[in-house]
Short mmCIF file of C-alpha atoms in Angstrom, two decimals:
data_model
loop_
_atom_site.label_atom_id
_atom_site.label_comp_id
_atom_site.label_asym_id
_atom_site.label_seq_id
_atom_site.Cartn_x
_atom_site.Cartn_y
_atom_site.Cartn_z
CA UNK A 5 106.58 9.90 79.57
CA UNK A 6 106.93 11.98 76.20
CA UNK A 7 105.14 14.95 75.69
CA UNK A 8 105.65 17.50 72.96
CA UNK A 9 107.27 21.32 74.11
CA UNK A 10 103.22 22.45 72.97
CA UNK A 11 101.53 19.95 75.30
CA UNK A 12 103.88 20.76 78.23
CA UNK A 13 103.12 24.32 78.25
CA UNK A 14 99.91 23.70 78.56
CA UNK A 15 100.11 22.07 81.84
CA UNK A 16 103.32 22.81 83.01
CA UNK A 17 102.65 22.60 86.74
CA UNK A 18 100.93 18.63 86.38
CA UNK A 19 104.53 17.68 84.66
CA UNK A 20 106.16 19.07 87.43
CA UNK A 21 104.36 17.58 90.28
CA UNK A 22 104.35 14.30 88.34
CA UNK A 23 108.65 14.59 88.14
CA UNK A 24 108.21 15.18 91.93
CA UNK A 25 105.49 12.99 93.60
CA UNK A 26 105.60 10.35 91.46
CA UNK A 27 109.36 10.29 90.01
CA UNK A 28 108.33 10.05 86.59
CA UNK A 29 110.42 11.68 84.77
CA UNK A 30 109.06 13.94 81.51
CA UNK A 31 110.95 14.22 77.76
CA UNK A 32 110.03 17.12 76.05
CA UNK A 33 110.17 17.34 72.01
CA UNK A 34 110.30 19.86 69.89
CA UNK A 35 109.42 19.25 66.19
CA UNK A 36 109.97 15.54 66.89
CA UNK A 37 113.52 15.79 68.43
CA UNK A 38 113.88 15.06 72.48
CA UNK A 39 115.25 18.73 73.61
CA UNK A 40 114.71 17.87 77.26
CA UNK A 41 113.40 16.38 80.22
CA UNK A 42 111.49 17.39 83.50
CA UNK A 43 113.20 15.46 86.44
CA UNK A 44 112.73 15.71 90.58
CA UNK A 45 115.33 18.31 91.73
CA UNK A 46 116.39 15.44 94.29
CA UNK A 47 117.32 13.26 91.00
CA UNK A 48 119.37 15.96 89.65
CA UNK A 49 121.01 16.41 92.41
CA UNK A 50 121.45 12.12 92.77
CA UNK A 51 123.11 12.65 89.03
CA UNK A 52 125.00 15.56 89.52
CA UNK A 53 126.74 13.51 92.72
CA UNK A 54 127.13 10.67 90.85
CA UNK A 55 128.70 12.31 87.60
CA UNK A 56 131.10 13.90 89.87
CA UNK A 57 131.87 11.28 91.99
CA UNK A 58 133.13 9.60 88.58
CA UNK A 59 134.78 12.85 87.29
CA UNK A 60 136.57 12.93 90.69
CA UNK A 61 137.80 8.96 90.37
CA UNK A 62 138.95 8.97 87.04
CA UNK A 63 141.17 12.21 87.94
CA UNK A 64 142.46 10.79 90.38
CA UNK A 65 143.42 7.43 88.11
CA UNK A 66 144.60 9.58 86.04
CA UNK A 67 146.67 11.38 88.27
CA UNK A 68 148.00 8.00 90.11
CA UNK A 69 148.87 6.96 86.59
CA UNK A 70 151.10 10.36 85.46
CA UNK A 71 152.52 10.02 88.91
CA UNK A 72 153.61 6.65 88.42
CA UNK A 73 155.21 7.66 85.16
CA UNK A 74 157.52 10.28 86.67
CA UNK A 75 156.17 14.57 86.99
CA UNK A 76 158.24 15.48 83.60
CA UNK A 77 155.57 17.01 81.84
CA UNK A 78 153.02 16.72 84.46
CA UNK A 79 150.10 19.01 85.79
CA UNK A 80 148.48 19.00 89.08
CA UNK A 81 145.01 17.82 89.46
CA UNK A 82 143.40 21.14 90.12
CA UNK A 83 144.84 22.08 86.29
CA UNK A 84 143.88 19.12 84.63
CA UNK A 85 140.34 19.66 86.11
CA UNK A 86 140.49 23.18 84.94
CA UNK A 87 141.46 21.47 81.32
CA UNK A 88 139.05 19.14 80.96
CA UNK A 89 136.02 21.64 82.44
CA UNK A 90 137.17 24.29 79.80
CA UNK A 91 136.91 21.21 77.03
CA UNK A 92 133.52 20.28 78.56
CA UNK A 93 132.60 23.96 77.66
#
């Protein structure tokens, strides 16, 4: 479902409930550009889990990897979390 930023305020609550009882999910546009979408908290919270579930395992590759290569020049886990969440901005 696409619905312009206009046609969304004017029924704000039926998007909602639609995200939520019926999983449909809602894009909004604004002057013809997709700016954002309406989801079911319990999907954002399914994609939150699952983007850090990855962000977690390629970490860790990465740190099994460095650690394999020797700790000259290395940083711990926590820091290169802290690195790449300051990048992510």
């Amino acid at each position: 479902m696409i619905e312009s930023m206009a046609e969304v305020r004017s029924h704000l609550a039926d998007v909602i409930d639609r995200a939520r009882r019926e999983e449909t999910p809602t894009i909004i546009t604004r002057r013809g550009r997709q700016e954002a979408v309406v989801i079911d908290i319990q999907e954002y919270q399914r994609l939150r889990e699952i983007a850090e579930n990855a962000e977690e395992a390629w970490l860790n590759q990465l740190a099994d990897e460095a650690e394999s290569e020797g700790t000259e020049g290395s940083v711990s886990l926590e820091e290169m979390a802290a690195l790449l969440r300051a990048q992510q901005g």
